[in-house]
mmCIF file of C-alpha atoms and ligand atoms in Angstrom:
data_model
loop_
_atom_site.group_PDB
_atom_site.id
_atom_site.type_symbol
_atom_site.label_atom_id
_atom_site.label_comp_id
_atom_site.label_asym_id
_atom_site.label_seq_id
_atom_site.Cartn_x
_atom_site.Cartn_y
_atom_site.Cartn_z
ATOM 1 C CA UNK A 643 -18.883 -34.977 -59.641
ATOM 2 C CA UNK A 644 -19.895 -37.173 -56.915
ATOM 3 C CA UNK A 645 -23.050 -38.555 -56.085
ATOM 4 C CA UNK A 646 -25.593 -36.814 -54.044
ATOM 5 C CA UNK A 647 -26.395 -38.904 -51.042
ATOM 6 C CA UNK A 648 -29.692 -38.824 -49.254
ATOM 7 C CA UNK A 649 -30.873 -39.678 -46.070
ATOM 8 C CA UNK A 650 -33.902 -40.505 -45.212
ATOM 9 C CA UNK A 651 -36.296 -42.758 -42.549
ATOM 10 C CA UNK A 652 -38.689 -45.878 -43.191
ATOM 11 C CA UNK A 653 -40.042 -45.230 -46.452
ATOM 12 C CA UNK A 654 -43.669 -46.465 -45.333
ATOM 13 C CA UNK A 655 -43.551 -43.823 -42.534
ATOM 14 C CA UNK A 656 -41.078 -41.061 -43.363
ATOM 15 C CA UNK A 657 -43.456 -38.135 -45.374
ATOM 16 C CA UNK A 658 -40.911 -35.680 -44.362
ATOM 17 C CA UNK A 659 -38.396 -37.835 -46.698
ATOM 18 C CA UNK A 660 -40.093 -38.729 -49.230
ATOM 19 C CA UNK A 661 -40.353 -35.050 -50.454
ATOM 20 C CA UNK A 662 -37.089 -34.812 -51.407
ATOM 21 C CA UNK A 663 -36.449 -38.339 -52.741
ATOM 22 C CA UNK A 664 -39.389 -37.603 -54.818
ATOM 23 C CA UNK A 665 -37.509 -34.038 -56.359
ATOM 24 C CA UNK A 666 -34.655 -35.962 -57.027
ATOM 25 C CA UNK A 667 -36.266 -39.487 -58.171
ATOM 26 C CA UNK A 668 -38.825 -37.826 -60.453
ATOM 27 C CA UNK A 669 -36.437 -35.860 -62.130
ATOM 28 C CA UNK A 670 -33.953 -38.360 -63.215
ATOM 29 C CA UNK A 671 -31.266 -36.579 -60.507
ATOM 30 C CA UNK A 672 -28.622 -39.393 -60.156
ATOM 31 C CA UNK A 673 -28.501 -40.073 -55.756
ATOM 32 C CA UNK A 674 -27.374 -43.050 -53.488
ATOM 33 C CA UNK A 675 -29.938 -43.526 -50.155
ATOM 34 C CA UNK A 676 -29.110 -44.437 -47.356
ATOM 35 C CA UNK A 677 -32.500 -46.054 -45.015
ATOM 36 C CA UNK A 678 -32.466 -45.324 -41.005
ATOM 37 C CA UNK A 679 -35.183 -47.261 -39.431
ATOM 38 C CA UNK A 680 -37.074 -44.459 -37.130
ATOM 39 C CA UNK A 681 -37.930 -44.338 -33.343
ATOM 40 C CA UNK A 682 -36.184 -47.814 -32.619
ATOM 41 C CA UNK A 683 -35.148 -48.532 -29.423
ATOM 42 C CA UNK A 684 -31.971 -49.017 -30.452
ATOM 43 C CA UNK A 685 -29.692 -45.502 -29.635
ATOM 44 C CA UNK A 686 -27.484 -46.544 -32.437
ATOM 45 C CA UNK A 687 -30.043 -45.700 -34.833
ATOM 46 C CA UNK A 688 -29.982 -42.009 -33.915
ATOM 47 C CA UNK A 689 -26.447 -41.871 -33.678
ATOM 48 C CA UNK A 690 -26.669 -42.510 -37.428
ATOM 49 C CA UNK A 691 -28.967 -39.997 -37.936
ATOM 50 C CA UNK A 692 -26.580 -37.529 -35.654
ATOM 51 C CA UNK A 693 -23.854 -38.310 -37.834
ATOM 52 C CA UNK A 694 -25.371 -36.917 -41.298
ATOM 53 C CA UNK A 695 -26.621 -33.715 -39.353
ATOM 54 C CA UNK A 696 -26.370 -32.682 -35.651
ATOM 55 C CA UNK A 697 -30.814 -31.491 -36.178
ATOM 56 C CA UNK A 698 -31.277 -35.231 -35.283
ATOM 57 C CA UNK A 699 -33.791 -35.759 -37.789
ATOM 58 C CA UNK A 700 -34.089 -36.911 -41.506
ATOM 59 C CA UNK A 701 -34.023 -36.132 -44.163
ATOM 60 C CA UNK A 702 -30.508 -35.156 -44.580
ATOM 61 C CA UNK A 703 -28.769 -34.453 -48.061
ATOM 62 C CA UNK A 704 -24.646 -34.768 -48.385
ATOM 63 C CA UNK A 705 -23.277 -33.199 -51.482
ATOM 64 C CA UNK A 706 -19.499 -34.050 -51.139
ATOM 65 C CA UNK A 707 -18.861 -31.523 -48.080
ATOM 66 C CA UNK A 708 -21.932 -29.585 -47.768
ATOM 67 C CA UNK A 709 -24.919 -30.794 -45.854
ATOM 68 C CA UNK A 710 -28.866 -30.108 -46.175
ATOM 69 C CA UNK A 711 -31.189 -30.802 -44.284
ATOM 70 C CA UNK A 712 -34.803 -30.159 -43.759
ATOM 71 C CA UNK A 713 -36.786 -31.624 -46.613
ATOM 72 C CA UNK A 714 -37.889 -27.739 -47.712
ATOM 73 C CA UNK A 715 -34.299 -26.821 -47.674
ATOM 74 C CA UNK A 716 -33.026 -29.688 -49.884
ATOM 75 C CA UNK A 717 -35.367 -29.359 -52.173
ATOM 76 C CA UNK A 718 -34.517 -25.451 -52.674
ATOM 77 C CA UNK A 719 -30.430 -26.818 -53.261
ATOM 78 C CA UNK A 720 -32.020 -29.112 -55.541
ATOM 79 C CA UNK A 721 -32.984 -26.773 -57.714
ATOM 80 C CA UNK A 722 -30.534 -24.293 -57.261
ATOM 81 C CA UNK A 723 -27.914 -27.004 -58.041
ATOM 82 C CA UNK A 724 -30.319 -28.828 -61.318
ATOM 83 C CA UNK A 725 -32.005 -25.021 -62.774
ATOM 84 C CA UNK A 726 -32.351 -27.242 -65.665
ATOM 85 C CA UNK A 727 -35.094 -29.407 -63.763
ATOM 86 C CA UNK A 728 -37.017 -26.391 -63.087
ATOM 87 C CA UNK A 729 -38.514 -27.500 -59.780
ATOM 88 C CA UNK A 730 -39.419 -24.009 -59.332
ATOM 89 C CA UNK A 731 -41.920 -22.054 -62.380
ATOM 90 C CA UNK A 732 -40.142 -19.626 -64.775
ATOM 91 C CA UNK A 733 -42.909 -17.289 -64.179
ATOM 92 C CA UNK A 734 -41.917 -14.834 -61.109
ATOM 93 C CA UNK A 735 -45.804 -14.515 -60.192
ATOM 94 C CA UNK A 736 -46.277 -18.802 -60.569
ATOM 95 C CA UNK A 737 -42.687 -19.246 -58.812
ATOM 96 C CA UNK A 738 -44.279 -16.810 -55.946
ATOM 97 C CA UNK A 739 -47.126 -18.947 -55.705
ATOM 98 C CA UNK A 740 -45.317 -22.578 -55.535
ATOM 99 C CA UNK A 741 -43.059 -21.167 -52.962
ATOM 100 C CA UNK A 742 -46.199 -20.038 -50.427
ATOM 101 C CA UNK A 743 -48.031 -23.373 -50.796
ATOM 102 C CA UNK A 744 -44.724 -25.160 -50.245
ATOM 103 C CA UNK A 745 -43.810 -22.996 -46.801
ATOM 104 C CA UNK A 746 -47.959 -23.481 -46.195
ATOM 105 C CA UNK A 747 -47.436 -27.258 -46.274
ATOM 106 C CA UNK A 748 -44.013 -26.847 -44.558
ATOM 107 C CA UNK A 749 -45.475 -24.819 -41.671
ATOM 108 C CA UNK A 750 -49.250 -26.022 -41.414
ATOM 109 C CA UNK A 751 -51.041 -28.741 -41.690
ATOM 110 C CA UNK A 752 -50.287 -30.033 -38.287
ATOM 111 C CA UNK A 753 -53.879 -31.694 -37.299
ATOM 112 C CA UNK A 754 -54.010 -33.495 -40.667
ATOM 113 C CA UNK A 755 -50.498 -34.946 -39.774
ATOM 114 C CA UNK A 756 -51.478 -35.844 -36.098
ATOM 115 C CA UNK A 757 -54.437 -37.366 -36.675
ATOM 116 C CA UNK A 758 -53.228 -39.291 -40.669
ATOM 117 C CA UNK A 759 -49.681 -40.081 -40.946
ATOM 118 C CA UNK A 760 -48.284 -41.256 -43.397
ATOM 119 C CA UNK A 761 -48.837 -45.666 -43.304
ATOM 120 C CA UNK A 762 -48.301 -47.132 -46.426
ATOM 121 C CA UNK A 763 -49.039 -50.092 -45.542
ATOM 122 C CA UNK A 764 -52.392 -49.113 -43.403
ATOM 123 C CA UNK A 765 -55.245 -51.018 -44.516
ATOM 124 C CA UNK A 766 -57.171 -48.248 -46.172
ATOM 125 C CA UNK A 767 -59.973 -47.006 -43.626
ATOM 126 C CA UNK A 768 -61.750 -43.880 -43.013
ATOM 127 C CA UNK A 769 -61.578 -42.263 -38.981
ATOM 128 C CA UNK A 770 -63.404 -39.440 -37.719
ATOM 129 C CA UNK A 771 -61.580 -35.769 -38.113
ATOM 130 C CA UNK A 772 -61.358 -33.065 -35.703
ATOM 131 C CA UNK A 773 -63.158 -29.757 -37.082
ATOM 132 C CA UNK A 774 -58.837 -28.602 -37.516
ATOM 133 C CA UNK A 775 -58.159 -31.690 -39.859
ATOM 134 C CA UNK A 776 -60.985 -31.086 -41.667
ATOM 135 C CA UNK A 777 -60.591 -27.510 -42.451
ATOM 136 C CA UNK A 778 -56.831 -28.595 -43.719
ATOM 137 C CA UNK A 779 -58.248 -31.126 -46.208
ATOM 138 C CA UNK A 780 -60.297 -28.283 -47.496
ATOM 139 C CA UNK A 781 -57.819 -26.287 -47.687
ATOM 140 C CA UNK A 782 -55.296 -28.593 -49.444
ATOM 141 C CA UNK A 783 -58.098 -29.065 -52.167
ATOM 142 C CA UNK A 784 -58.611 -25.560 -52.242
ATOM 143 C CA UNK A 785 -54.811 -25.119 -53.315
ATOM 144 C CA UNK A 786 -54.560 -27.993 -55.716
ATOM 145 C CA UNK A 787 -57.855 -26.712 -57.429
ATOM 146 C CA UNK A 788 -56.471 -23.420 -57.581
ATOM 147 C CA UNK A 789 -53.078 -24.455 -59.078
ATOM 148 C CA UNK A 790 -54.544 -27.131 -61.684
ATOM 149 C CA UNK A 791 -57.021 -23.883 -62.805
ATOM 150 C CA UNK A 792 -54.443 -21.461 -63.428
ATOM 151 C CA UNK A 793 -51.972 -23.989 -64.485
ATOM 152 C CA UNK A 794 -53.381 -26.670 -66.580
ATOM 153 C CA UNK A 795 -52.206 -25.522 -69.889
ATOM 154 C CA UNK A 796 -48.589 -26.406 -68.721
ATOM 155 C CA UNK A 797 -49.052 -29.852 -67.788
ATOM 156 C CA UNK A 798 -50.867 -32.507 -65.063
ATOM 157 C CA UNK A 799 -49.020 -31.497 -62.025
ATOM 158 C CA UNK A 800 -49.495 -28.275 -59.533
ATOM 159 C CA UNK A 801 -47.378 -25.932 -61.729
ATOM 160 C CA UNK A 802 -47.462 -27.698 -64.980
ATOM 161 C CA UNK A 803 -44.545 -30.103 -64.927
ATOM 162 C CA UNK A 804 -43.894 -32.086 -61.689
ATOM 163 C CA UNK A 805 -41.797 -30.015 -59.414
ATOM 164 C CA UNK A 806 -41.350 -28.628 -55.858
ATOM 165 C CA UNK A 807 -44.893 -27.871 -55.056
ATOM 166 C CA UNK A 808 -45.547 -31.483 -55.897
ATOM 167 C CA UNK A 809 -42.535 -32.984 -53.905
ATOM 168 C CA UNK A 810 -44.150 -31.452 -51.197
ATOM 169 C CA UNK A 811 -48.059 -32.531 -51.420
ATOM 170 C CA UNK A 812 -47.202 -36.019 -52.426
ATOM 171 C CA UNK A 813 -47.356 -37.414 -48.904
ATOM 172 C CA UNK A 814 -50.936 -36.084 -48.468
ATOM 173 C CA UNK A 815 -52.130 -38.252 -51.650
ATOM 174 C CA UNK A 816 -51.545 -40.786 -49.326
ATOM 175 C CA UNK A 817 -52.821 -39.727 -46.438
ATOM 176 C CA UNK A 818 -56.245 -38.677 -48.678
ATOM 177 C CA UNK A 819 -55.861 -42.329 -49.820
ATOM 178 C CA UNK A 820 -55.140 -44.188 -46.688
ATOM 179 C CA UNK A 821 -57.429 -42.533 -44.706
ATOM 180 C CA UNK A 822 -60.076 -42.766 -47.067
ATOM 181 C CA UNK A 823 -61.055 -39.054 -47.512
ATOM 182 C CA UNK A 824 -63.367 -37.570 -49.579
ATOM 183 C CA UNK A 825 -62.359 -35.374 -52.551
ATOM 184 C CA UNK A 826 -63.294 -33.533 -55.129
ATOM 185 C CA UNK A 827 -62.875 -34.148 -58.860
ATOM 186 C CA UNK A 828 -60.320 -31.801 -59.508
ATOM 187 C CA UNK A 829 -58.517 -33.222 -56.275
ATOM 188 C CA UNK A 830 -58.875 -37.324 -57.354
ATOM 189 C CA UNK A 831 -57.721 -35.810 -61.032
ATOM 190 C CA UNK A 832 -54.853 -34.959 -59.077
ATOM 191 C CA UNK A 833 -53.789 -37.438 -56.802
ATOM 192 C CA UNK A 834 -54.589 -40.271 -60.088
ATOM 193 C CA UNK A 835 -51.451 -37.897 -61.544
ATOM 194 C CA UNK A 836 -49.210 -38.292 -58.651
ATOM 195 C CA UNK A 837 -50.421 -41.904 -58.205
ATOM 196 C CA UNK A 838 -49.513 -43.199 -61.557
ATOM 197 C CA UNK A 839 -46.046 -41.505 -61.418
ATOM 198 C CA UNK A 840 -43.395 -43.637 -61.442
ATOM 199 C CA UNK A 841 -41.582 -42.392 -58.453
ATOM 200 C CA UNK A 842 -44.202 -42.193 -57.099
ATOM 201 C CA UNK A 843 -44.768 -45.366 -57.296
ATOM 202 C CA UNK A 844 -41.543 -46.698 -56.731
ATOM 203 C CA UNK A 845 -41.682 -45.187 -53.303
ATOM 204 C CA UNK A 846 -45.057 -46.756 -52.414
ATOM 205 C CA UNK A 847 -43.694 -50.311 -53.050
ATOM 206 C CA UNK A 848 -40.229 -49.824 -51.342
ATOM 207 C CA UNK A 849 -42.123 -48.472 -48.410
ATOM 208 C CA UNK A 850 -44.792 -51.023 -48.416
ATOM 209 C CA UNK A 851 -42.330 -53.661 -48.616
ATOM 210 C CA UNK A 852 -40.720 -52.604 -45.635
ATOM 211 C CA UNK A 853 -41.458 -54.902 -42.493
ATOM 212 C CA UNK A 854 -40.425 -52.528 -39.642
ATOM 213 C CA UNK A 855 -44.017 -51.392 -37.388
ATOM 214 C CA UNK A 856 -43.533 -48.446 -35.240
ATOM 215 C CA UNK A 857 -46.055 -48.649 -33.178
ATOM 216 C CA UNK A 858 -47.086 -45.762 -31.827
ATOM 217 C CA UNK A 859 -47.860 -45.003 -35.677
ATOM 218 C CA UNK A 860 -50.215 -48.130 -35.809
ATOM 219 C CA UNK A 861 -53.277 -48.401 -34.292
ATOM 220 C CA UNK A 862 -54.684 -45.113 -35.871
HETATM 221 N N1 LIG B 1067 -38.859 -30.140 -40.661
HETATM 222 C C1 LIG B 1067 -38.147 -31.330 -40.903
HETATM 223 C C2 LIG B 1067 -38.804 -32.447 -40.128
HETATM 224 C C3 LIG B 1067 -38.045 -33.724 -40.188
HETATM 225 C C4 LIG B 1067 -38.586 -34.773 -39.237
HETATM 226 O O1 LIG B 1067 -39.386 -34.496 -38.316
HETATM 227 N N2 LIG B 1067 -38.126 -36.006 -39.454
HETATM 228 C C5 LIG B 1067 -38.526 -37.126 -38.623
HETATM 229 C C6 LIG B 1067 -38.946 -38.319 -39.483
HETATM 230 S S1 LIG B 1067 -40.267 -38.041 -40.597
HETATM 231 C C7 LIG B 1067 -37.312 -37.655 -37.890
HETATM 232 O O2 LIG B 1067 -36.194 -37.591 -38.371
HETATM 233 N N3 LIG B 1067 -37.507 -38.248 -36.725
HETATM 234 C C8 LIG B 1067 -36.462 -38.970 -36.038
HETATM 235 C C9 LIG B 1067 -36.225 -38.532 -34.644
HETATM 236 O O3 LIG B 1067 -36.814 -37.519 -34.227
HETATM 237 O O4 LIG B 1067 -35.488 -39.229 -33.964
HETATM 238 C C10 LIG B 1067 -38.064 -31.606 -42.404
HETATM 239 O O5 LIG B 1067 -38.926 -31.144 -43.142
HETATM 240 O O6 LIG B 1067 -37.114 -32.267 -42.865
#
């Protein structure tokens, strides 16, 4: 069978790809990625991104002739195509629940991503939040409090064992991190979990490594 390939942007700035690298990384899911710096001014750059999928935007998954993409959809042929990594909970009520707070962080969310994207490598400083971000970081807590409470028993992550749910809140451990937000103790439990994961961690050095500034992303 041949190797999934994965597209995906700068790995310091890319939260949209790191989802699904994360689903596939964490679980041991063998993969070949291919990098494509973001927002350059060079045009060939999006003509690379145009040729894995005609959306114009990463990331992108290629599994011999079929193509995903949109990080929310990959993940789902993730675990359609590895049931054995049970990304999603066995439990129909649980597997309800991870699949609403991963379409909530698909669909919402959008003043705590204006106003904190994902920087790796941003010097870790708090700014001040519109009442709209604000409300999201409560809310985000809300959900991971709720999840570790009902789901504890079944291991550190959101549902137990690290999965979809996860894959999708791991880019907002670091913009809680980065932006030096406040949390709760049930939230820092959590985002300690994600941060000592390798994957996790494998990401964060890749991306911090990289040497490529947008800079419209800077500054913030
Ligand atoms: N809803 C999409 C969003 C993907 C997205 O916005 N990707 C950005 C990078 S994080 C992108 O490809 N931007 C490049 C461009 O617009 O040229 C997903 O979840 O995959």
């Amino acid at each position: 069978m041949a190797a999934l390939k994965l597209a995906i942007g700068n790995k310091n700035y890319s939260s949209w790809s790191m989802r699904p690298w994360l689903a596939l990384r964490a679980n041991d899911i063998p993969f070949t990625e291919t990098v494509i710096p973001l927002y350059t001014d060079d045009p060939a750059d999006k003509e690379k991104i145009l040729a894995f999928s005609r959306a114009g935007k990463v990331p992108v998954l290629l599994d011999g002739d079929i193509t995903v993409w949109d990080s929310l959809s990959i993940i789902e042929y993730i675990a359609e195509r590895y049931p054995e990594k049970k990304l999603w909970p066995d439990d129909a009520a649980a597997r309800a629940r991870a699949r609403s707070v991963c379409a909530e962080m698909h669909s919402g969310f959008a003043a705590l991503r204006n106003e904190c994207g994902m920087n790796l490598h941003r010097p870790v400083r708090a700014v001040a939040l519109s009442e709209d971000a604000k409300a999201n970081v409560v809310r985000v807590q809300e959900i991971w409090r709720d999840c570790r409470a009902r789901y504890a028993a079944q291991g550190p992550f959101l549902f137990g064992r690290f999965g979809a749910a996860d894959a999708m809140y791991a880019p907002v451990v670091h913009r809680f991190r980065t932006y030096a937000i406040e949390v709760g103790p049930e939230a820092r439990a959590y985002m300690e979990t994600m941060m000592a994961l390798p994957a996790f961690q494998e990401w964060t050095r890749d991306g911090i490594a990289e040497t490529l500034v947008i800079e419209k992303f800077e500054n913030v």
